[in-house]
Amino acid sequence: MLLSLTLSWGALCCALQSEAITPATEAGPHAAAAPEVPSAAAALRDWHPKTVEEWEARFAHEGVQLQSWGRLELWSDDRKTFEALAPALEAAWQAADELLDTSFLPDGAVIRVIASDRSQTLVDYWELLHEGAQRCGVAAPPAYLLSGANGMGSAHWNLPPTVLLNSSAEKLDSLPTRAVHEVAVLLAGWASSWSGYGAPEFLEEGLAGMIERRALKRPAALVYHDRAALKTT
């Protein structure tokens, strides 16, 4: 018991140091501390192409389409994938805004969905995602995310907030559910923490389910990792 308390206190001290919580203001002793926007958020503003022309100059991908809704963007170099995802993501963003008011996202933070029917597109994008993480001062995304997206159909990364989708690895009629789910998980993280990390899994999955039911007429029944129902409470 004593060891547990000691470890808990140590973890709390580390968390306080890493979160750089500011003292209470003159509003009173019970006023919530408002941490400054992390420098990582400022780095999010300029790391990514803003137009199709800038994207094509970087990657030489033809037929790229871009659509945005608030702080959510869809980029795809495959027409069928784009057309399958755009309505679902638009409905998901509207549902998220109604449930959460997405203004909690820090200035500069945009959730980007990168979707293709070609593994090479995601491989090419991987280098840019690494650059974005480096500019934000966080660890580079691990290689298993890329292999997971190309092998299972989807993966996400919190900072920069990104969803990778491969429509050749997942049936096109199931891909919108994956896209909405991944975006909702990212929103749960940013709604729970100013750094985008640390949301409890029940909150991530619960919010994802709520948004799926609002955005999709018939959400696909997907399992996101092996034996999930037996390992996750």
PDB file of C-alpha atoms in Angstrom, residues 70-196:
ATOM      1  CA  GLY A  70     -13.914  23.438 -39.621  1.00  0.00           C
ATOM      2  CA  ARG A  71     -10.761  21.855 -38.194  1.00  0.00           C
ATOM      3  CA  LEU A  72     -11.166  18.608 -40.127  1.00  0.00           C
ATOM      4  CA  GLU A  73      -9.586  17.965 -43.544  1.00  0.00           C
ATOM      5  CA  LEU A  74      -9.830  15.077 -45.978  1.00  0.00           C
ATOM      6  CA  TRP A  75      -7.027  14.518 -48.492  1.00  0.00           C
ATOM      7  CA  SER A  76      -7.273  11.688 -51.002  1.00  0.00           C
ATOM      8  CA  ASP A  77      -5.750  10.762 -54.346  1.00  0.00           C
ATOM      9  CA  ASP A  78      -8.471   8.205 -55.108  1.00  0.00           C
ATOM     10  CA  ARG A  79     -11.860   9.445 -56.295  1.00  0.00           C
ATOM     11  CA  LYS A  80     -13.937   6.515 -55.007  1.00  0.00           C
ATOM     12  CA  THR A  81     -12.311   6.699 -51.587  1.00  0.00           C
ATOM     13  CA  PHE A  82     -12.865  10.442 -51.413  1.00  0.00           C
ATOM     14  CA  GLU A  83     -16.526  10.155 -52.399  1.00  0.00           C
ATOM     15  CA  ALA A  84     -17.127   7.404 -49.837  1.00  0.00           C
ATOM     16  CA  LEU A  85     -15.549   9.333 -46.972  1.00  0.00           C
ATOM     17  CA  ALA A  86     -16.587  12.951 -47.537  1.00  0.00           C
ATOM     18  CA  PRO A  87     -20.276  12.674 -46.524  1.00  0.00           C
ATOM     19  CA  ALA A  88     -19.457  10.595 -43.448  1.00  0.00           C
ATOM     20  CA  LEU A  89     -16.764  12.976 -42.238  1.00  0.00           C
ATOM     21  CA  GLU A  90     -18.986  15.999 -42.813  1.00  0.00           C
ATOM     22  CA  ALA A  91     -21.749  14.403 -40.719  1.00  0.00           C
ATOM     23  CA  ALA A  92     -19.218  13.334 -38.086  1.00  0.00           C
ATOM     24  CA  TRP A  93     -17.835  16.841 -37.716  1.00  0.00           C
ATOM     25  CA  GLN A  94     -21.324  18.286 -37.366  1.00  0.00           C
ATOM     26  CA  ALA A  95     -22.175  15.691 -34.707  1.00  0.00           C
ATOM     27  CA  ALA A  96     -18.924  16.334 -32.855  1.00  0.00           C
ATOM     28  CA  ASP A  97     -19.526  20.076 -32.903  1.00  0.00           C
ATOM     29  CA  GLU A  98     -23.014  19.592 -31.481  1.00  0.00           C
ATOM     30  CA  LEU A  99     -21.814  17.182 -28.776  1.00  0.00           C
ATOM     31  CA  LEU A 100     -18.572  18.864 -27.781  1.00  0.00           C
ATOM     32  CA  ASP A 101     -18.202  22.295 -29.421  1.00  0.00           C
ATOM     33  CA  THR A 102     -14.912  21.605 -31.195  1.00  0.00           C
ATOM     34  CA  SER A 103     -13.507  25.043 -30.363  1.00  0.00           C
ATOM     35  CA  PHE A 104     -11.449  23.266 -27.668  1.00  0.00           C
ATOM     36  CA  LEU A 105      -8.882  22.363 -30.337  1.00  0.00           C
ATOM     37  CA  PRO A 106      -5.831  24.613 -29.884  1.00  0.00           C
ATOM     38  CA  ASP A 107      -5.020  27.256 -32.449  1.00  0.00           C
ATOM     39  CA  GLY A 108      -3.370  25.637 -35.442  1.00  0.00           C
ATOM     40  CA  ALA A 109      -4.529  22.110 -34.704  1.00  0.00           C
ATOM     41  CA  VAL A 110      -6.272  20.484 -37.678  1.00  0.00           C
ATOM     42  CA  ILE A 111      -7.305  16.834 -37.790  1.00  0.00           C
ATOM     43  CA  ARG A 112      -6.258  15.503 -41.188  1.00  0.00           C
ATOM     44  CA  VAL A 113      -7.570  12.319 -42.765  1.00  0.00           C
ATOM     45  CA  ILE A 114      -5.168  10.997 -45.404  1.00  0.00           C
ATOM     46  CA  ALA A 115      -6.899   8.345 -47.497  1.00  0.00           C
ATOM     47  CA  SER A 116      -5.852   6.349 -50.535  1.00  0.00           C
ATOM     48  CA  ASP A 117      -6.239   2.998 -52.234  1.00  0.00           C
ATOM     49  CA  ARG A 118      -2.451   2.829 -52.609  1.00  0.00           C
ATOM     50  CA  SER A 119      -0.027   1.919 -49.856  1.00  0.00           C
ATOM     51  CA  GLN A 120       2.663   4.062 -51.462  1.00  0.00           C
ATOM     52  CA  THR A 121       0.660   7.233 -50.842  1.00  0.00           C
ATOM     53  CA  LEU A 122       0.727   6.593 -47.094  1.00  0.00           C
ATOM     54  CA  VAL A 123       4.391   5.614 -47.255  1.00  0.00           C
ATOM     55  CA  ASP A 124       5.188   8.928 -48.970  1.00  0.00           C
ATOM     56  CA  TYR A 125       3.129  10.859 -46.417  1.00  0.00           C
ATOM     57  CA  TRP A 126       4.876   9.101 -43.516  1.00  0.00           C
ATOM     58  CA  GLU A 127       7.990  11.240 -43.921  1.00  0.00           C
ATOM     59  CA  LEU A 128       5.948  14.436 -43.672  1.00  0.00           C
ATOM     60  CA  LEU A 129       4.166  13.142 -40.562  1.00  0.00           C
ATOM     61  CA  HIS A 130       7.563  12.511 -38.967  1.00  0.00           C
ATOM     62  CA  GLU A 131       8.579  16.082 -39.791  1.00  0.00           C
ATOM     63  CA  GLY A 132       5.395  17.378 -38.188  1.00  0.00           C
ATOM     64  CA  ALA A 133       6.010  15.390 -34.999  1.00  0.00           C
ATOM     65  CA  GLN A 134       9.592  16.643 -34.856  1.00  0.00           C
ATOM     66  CA  ARG A 135       8.450  20.260 -35.177  1.00  0.00           C
ATOM     67  CA  CYS A 136       5.942  19.682 -32.384  1.00  0.00           C
ATOM     68  CA  GLY A 137       8.694  18.333 -30.138  1.00  0.00           C
ATOM     69  CA  VAL A 138       7.135  14.894 -29.679  1.00  0.00           C
ATOM     70  CA  ALA A 139       8.332  11.392 -30.469  1.00  0.00           C
ATOM     71  CA  ALA A 140       8.023  10.242 -34.056  1.00  0.00           C
ATOM     72  CA  PRO A 141       5.063   7.954 -34.753  1.00  0.00           C
ATOM     73  CA  PRO A 142       6.114   4.296 -34.544  1.00  0.00           C
ATOM     74  CA  ALA A 143       6.436   2.231 -37.700  1.00  0.00           C
ATOM     75  CA  TYR A 144       3.620  -0.105 -36.688  1.00  0.00           C
ATOM     76  CA  LEU A 145       1.102   2.680 -37.308  1.00  0.00           C
ATOM     77  CA  LEU A 146       2.015   2.806 -40.972  1.00  0.00           C
ATOM     78  CA  SER A 147       1.998  -0.970 -41.304  1.00  0.00           C
ATOM     79  CA  GLY A 148      -1.297  -1.064 -39.397  1.00  0.00           C
ATOM     80  CA  ALA A 149      -2.918   1.445 -41.731  1.00  0.00           C
ATOM     81  CA  ASN A 150      -1.718  -0.400 -44.819  1.00  0.00           C
ATOM     82  CA  GLY A 151      -2.461  -3.817 -43.347  1.00  0.00           C
ATOM     83  CA  MET A 152      -5.713  -3.274 -41.419  1.00  0.00           C
ATOM     84  CA  GLY A 153      -7.113  -0.161 -43.071  1.00  0.00           C
ATOM     85  CA  SER A 154      -6.605   2.627 -40.534  1.00  0.00           C
ATOM     86  CA  ALA A 155      -4.409   4.166 -37.858  1.00  0.00           C
ATOM     87  CA  HIS A 156      -4.228   7.503 -36.032  1.00  0.00           C
ATOM     88  CA  TRP A 157      -1.628   9.702 -34.346  1.00  0.00           C
ATOM     89  CA  ASN A 158      -2.359  12.408 -31.779  1.00  0.00           C
ATOM     90  CA  LEU A 159       0.218  15.077 -32.545  1.00  0.00           C
ATOM     91  CA  PRO A 160       0.006  16.214 -35.291  1.00  0.00           C
ATOM     92  CA  PRO A 161      -3.563  14.835 -35.204  1.00  0.00           C
ATOM     93  CA  THR A 162      -3.678  12.530 -38.222  1.00  0.00           C
ATOM     94  CA  VAL A 163      -5.703   9.597 -39.523  1.00  0.00           C
ATOM     95  CA  LEU A 164      -4.261   7.275 -42.173  1.00  0.00           C
ATOM     96  CA  LEU A 165      -6.697   5.174 -44.227  1.00  0.00           C
ATOM     97  CA  ASN A 166      -6.092   2.547 -46.899  1.00  0.00           C
ATOM     98  CA  SER A 167      -9.187   1.610 -48.896  1.00  0.00           C
ATOM     99  CA  SER A 168      -7.455  -1.386 -50.470  1.00  0.00           C
ATOM    100  CA  ALA A 169      -6.991  -2.952 -47.011  1.00  0.00           C
ATOM    101  CA  GLU A 170     -10.562  -2.315 -45.812  1.00  0.00           C
ATOM    102  CA  LYS A 171     -13.807  -2.684 -47.757  1.00  0.00           C
ATOM    103  CA  LEU A 172     -14.915   0.656 -49.111  1.00  0.00           C
ATOM    104  CA  ASP A 173     -18.341   0.381 -47.473  1.00  0.00           C
ATOM    105  CA  SER A 174     -16.674  -0.148 -44.072  1.00  0.00           C
ATOM    106  CA  LEU A 175     -14.047   2.565 -44.452  1.00  0.00           C
ATOM    107  CA  PRO A 176     -16.355   5.478 -43.465  1.00  0.00           C
ATOM    108  CA  THR A 177     -16.922   3.805 -40.084  1.00  0.00           C
ATOM    109  CA  ARG A 178     -13.187   3.502 -39.580  1.00  0.00           C
ATOM    110  CA  ALA A 179     -12.673   7.134 -40.560  1.00  0.00           C
ATOM    111  CA  VAL A 180     -15.371   8.447 -38.222  1.00  0.00           C
ATOM    112  CA  HIS A 181     -14.141   6.238 -35.384  1.00  0.00           C
ATOM    113  CA  GLU A 182     -10.529   7.367 -35.701  1.00  0.00           C
ATOM    114  CA  VAL A 183     -11.492  11.061 -35.866  1.00  0.00           C
ATOM    115  CA  ALA A 184     -13.732  10.681 -32.811  1.00  0.00           C
ATOM    116  CA  VAL A 185     -10.929   9.041 -30.829  1.00  0.00           C
ATOM    117  CA  LEU A 186      -8.665  11.996 -31.616  1.00  0.00           C
ATOM    118  CA  LEU A 187     -11.395  14.441 -30.579  1.00  0.00           C
ATOM    119  CA  ALA A 188     -11.849  12.595 -27.284  1.00  0.00           C
ATOM    120  CA  GLY A 189      -8.162  13.031 -26.562  1.00  0.00           C
ATOM    121  CA  TRP A 190      -8.159  16.744 -27.332  1.00  0.00           C
ATOM    122  CA  ALA A 191     -11.398  17.296 -25.416  1.00  0.00           C
ATOM    123  CA  SER A 192      -9.892  15.627 -22.337  1.00  0.00           C
ATOM    124  CA  SER A 193      -6.421  17.135 -22.369  1.00  0.00           C
ATOM    125  CA  TRP A 194      -4.874  20.302 -23.746  1.00  0.00           C
ATOM    126  CA  SER A 195      -2.036  18.139 -25.101  1.00  0.00           C
ATOM    127  CA  GLY A 196      -4.325  15.654 -26.852  1.00  0.00           C
TER     128      GLY A 196
END
